[in-house]
Short mmCIF file of C-alpha atoms and ligand atoms in Angstrom, two decimals:
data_model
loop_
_atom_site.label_atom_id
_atom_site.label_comp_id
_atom_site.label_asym_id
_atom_site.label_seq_id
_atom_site.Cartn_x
_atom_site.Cartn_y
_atom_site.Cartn_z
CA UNK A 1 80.83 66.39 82.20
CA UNK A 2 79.40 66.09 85.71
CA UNK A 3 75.96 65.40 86.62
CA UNK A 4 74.23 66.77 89.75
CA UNK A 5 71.09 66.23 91.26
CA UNK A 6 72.00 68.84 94.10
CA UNK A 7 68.82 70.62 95.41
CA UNK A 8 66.86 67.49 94.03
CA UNK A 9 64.53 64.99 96.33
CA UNK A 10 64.58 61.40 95.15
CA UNK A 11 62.00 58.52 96.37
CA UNK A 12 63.53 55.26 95.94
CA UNK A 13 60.86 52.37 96.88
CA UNK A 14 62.23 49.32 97.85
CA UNK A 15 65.32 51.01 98.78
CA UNK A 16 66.51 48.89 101.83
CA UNK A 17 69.00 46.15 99.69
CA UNK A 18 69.72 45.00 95.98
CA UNK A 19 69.24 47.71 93.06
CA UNK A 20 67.44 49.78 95.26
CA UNK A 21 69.55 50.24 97.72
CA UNK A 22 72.27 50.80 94.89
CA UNK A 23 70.46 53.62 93.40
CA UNK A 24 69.74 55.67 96.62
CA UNK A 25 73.18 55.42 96.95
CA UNK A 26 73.83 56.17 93.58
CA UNK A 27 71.86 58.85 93.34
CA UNK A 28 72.90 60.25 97.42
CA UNK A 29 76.60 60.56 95.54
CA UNK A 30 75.41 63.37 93.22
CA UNK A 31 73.63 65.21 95.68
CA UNK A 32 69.97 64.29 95.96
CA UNK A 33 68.27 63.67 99.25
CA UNK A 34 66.87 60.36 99.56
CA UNK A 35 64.18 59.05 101.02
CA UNK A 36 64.68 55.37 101.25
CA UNK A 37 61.36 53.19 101.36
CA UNK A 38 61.54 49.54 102.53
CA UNK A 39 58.56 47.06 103.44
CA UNK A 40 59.23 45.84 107.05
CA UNK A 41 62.59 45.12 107.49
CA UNK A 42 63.65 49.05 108.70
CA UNK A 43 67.12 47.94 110.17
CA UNK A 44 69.07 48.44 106.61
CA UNK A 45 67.30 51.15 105.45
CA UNK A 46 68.17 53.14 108.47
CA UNK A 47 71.76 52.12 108.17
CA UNK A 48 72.00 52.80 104.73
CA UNK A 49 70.47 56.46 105.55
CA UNK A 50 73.13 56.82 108.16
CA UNK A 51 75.81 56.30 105.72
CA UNK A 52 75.03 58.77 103.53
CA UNK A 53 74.30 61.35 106.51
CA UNK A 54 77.60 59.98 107.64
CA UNK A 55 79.22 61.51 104.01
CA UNK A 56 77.52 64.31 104.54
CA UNK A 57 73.99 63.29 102.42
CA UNK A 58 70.52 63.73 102.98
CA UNK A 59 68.58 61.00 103.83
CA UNK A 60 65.05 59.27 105.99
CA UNK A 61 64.18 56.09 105.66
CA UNK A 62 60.43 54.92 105.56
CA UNK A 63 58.12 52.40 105.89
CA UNK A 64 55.38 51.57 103.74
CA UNK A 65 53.99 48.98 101.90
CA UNK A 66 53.95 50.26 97.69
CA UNK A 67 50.49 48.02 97.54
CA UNK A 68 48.34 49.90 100.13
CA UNK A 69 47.36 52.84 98.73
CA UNK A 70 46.86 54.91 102.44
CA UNK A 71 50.54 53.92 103.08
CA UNK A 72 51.68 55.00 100.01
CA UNK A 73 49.96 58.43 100.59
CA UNK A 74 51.54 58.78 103.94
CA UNK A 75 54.85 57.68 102.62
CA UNK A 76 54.70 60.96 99.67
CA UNK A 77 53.26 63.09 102.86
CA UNK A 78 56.42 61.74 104.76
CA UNK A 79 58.88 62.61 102.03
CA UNK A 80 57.45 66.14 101.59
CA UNK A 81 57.63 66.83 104.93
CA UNK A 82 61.06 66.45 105.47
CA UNK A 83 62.20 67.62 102.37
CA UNK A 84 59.76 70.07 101.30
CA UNK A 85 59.64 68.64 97.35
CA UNK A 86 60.12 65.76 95.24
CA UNK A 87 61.98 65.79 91.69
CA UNK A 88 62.60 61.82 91.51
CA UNK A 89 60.61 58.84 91.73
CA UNK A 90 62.54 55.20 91.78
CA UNK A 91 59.48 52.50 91.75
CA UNK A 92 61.80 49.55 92.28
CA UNK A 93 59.78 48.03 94.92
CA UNK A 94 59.54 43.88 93.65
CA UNK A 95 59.25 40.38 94.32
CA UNK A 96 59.35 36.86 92.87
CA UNK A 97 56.56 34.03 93.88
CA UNK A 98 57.47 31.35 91.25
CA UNK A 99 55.78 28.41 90.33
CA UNK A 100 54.47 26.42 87.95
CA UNK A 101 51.13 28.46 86.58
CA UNK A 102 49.15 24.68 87.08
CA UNK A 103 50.12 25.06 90.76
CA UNK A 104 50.29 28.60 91.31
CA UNK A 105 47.69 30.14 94.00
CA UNK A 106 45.99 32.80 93.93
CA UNK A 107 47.28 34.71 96.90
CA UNK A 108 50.84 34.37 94.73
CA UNK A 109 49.81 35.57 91.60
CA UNK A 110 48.04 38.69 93.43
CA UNK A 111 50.90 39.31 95.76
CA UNK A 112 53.29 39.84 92.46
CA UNK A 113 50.55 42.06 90.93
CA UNK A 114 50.17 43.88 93.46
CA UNK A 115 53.18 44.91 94.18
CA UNK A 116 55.21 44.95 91.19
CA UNK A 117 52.33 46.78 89.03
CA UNK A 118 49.68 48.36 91.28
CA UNK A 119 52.64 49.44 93.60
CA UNK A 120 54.35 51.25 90.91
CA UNK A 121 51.24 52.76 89.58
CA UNK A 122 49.94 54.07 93.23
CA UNK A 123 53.73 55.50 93.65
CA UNK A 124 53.75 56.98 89.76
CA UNK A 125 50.18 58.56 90.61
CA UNK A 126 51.15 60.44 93.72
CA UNK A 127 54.56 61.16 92.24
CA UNK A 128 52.67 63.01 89.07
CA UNK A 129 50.36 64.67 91.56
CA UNK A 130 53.36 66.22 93.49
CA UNK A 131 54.92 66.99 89.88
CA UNK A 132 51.86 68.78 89.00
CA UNK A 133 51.27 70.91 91.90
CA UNK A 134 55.21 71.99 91.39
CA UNK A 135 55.74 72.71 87.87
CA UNK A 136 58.97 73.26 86.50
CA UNK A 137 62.35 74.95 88.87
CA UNK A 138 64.71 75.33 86.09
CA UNK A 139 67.31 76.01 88.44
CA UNK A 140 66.97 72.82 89.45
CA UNK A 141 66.09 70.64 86.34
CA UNK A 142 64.24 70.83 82.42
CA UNK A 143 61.71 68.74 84.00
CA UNK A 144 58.86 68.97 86.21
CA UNK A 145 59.96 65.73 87.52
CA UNK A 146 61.26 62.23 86.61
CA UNK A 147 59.69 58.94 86.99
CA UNK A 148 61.57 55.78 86.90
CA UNK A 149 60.16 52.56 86.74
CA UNK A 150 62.46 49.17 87.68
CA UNK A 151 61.07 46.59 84.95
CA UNK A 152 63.00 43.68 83.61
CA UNK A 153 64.02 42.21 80.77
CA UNK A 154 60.96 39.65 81.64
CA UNK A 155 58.81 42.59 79.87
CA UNK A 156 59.71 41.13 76.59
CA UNK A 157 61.34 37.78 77.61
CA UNK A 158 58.23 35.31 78.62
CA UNK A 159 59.77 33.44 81.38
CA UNK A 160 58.35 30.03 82.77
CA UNK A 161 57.04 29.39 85.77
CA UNK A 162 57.07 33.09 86.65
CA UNK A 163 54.18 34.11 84.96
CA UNK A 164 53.01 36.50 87.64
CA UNK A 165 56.10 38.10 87.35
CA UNK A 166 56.38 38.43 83.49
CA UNK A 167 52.60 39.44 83.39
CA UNK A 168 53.56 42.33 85.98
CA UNK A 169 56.75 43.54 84.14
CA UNK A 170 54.71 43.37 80.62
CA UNK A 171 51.96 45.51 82.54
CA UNK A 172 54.96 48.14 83.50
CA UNK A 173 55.75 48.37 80.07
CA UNK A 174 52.47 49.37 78.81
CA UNK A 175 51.25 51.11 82.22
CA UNK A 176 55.12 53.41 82.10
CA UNK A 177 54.37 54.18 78.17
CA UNK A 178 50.99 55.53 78.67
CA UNK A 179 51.63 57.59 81.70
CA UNK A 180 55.24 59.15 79.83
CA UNK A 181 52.33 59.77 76.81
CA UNK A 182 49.96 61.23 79.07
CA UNK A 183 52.18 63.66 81.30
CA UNK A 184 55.01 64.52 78.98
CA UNK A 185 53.45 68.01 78.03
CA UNK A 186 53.51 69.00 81.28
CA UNK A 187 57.39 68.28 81.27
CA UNK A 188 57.09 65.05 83.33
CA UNK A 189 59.58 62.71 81.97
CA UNK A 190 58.80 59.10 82.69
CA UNK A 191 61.33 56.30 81.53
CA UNK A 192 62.03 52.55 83.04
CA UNK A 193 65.09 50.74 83.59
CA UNK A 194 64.85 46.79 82.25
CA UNK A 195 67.71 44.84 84.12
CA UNK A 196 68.81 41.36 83.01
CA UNK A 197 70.79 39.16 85.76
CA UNK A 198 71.60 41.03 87.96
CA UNK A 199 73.22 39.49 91.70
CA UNK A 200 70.78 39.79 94.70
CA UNK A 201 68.56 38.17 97.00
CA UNK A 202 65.58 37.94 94.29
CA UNK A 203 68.14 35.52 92.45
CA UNK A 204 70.55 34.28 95.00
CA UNK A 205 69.37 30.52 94.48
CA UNK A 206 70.96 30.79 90.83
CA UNK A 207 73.67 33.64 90.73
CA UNK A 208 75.04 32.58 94.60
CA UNK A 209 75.96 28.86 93.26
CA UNK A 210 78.71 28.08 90.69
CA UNK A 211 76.53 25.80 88.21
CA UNK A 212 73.74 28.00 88.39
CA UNK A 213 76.05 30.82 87.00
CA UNK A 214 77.68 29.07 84.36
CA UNK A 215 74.19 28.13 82.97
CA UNK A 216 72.87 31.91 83.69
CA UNK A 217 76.15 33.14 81.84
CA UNK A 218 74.80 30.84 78.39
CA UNK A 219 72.35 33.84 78.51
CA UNK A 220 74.16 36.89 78.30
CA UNK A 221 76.62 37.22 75.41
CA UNK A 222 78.30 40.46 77.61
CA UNK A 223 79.39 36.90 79.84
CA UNK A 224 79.11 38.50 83.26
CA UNK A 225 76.58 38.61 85.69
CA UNK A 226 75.67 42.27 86.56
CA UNK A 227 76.24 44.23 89.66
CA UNK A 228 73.61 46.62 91.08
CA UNK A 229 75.55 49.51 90.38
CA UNK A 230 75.39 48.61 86.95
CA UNK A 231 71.72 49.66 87.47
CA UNK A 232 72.59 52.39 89.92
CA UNK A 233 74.44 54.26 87.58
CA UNK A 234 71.76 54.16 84.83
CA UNK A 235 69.31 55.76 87.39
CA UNK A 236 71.44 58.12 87.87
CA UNK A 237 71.79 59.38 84.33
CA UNK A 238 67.59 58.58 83.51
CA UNK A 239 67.17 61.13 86.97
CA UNK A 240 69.36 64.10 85.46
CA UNK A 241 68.85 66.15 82.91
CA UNK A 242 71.65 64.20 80.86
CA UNK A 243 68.54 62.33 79.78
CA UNK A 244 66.21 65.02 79.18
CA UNK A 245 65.08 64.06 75.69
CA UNK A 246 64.54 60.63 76.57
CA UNK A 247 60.95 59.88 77.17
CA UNK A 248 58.61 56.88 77.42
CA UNK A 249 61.63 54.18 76.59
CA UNK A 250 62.76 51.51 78.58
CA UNK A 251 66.63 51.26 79.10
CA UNK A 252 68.09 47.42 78.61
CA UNK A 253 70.80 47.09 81.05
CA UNK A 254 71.41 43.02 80.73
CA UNK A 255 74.49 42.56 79.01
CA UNK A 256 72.99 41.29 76.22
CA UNK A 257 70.58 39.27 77.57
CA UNK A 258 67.67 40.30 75.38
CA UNK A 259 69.66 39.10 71.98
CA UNK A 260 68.51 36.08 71.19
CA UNK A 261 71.72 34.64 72.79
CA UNK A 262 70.61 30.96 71.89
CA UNK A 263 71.12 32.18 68.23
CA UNK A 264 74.88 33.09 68.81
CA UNK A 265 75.50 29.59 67.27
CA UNK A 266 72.42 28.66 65.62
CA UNK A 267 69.31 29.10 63.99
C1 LIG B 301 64.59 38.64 87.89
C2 LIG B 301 65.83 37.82 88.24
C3 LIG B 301 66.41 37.20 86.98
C4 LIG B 301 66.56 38.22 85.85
C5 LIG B 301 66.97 37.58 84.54
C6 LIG B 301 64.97 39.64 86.83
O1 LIG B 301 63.91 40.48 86.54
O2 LIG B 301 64.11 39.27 89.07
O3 LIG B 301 65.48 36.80 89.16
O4 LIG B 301 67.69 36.64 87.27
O5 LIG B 301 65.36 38.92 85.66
O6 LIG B 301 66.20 36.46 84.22
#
């Protein structure tokens, strides 16, 4: 079995490093064109669109900010233009301001909302309005178009001193059910991907220090930390038609880390 997305045109936000930059790669290797969002840094989101030219890919890179709705507009404008359509939508776009809720500000706990949940919603919306206006090409795929949404396992795991991150992963839960409810009759098929530990810069003070791995490794019974193509590859097979029955669920890729792992021995 083979899966190709060739002919496709995948958005990946938050594409420039970690599992986003993973899954435009990912997803560049089975033929999609990708346009590669990033923030502000534009440096590795270039490069990374040069390498998959370089293999003989399709790929832009873009700026915008997920949280502004005008930019977000432009950025779906952006991606059309160059590519003509749009079959795939990676919301990945996230960040981490942690603190303890008693001294957590506001501007931190709006930040996190705002990009991790209203981000993903202003990308889903525009994504489902392109899906609309193209229907389905069964050449290219059962579906009108695919949404994935990057959660966490922090949508079912309360987590302290992150609570603006665990309220904005709950919220994609909820928010990535309702629209997969809402749009699936028109053969929109929207899913999310929860990772666990996975190694990169939203995590490198724990998983880029021996002690803080051995104590992150007590918490997934699969005893390895995960890589980002770990979560590359499951984009992959949500984006293709491999997938095509799956709708509204969130995929667990965390090694375990959602099983009660403190039970293994107890309880
Ligand atoms: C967070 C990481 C954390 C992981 C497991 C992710 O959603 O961004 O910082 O290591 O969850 O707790």
């Amino acid at each position: 079995m083979k899966i190709s997305l060739d002919g496709q045109v995948a958005l990946v936000t938050g594409g420039s490093s970690g599992i986003g930059a993973a899954s435009a790669k990912a997803l560049a290797q089975v033929g999609a064109a990708v346009v590669i969002n990033y923030h502000s840094n534009a440096e590795p989101a270039e490069q990374l669109a040069d390498e998959i030219k370089a293999a003989g890919g399709r790929a832009i890179a873009v700026g915008a900010d997920v949280g502004d709705e005008q930019a977000v507009e432009q950025l779906f404008a952006k991606t059309i233009e160059a590519f003509g359509r749009l079959d795939i939508l990676v919301a990945n776009s996230g960040l981490q301001r942690d603190a303890p809720s008693h001294e957590m500000t506001l501007k931190d706990w709006n930040m996190v909302i705002q990009t991790n949940l209203t981000g993903q919603f202003l990308c889903a919306r525009a994504a489902i309005q392109q899906f609309l206006k193209q229907g389905v090409n069964a050449e290219l795929s059962r579906a009108a178009g695919k949404i994935i949404h990057m959660s966490s396992v922090h949508e079912v795991i309360p987590w302290a001193g992150h609570v603006n991150y665990a309220a904005s992963k709950g919220g994609v839960s909820l928010m990535m059910k309702t629209l997969a409810q809402e749009v699936a009759e028109k053969r929109i098929r929207i899913n999310s991907i929860a990772p666990g530990a996975i190694a990169t810069a939203i995590n490198e003070d724990v998983t880029g220090n021996e002690e803080g791995r051995r104590e992150l490794l007590k918490l997934i019974p699969y005893k390895r930390v995960g890589d980002v193509e770990d979560i590359g590859n499951a984009v992959v097979w949500l984006a293709s038609d491999l997938s095509d029955y799956v709708v509204g669920t969130t995929l667990f890729v965390d090694g375990g880390m959602c099983l009660y792992p403190g039970f293994q021995d107890n309880g």
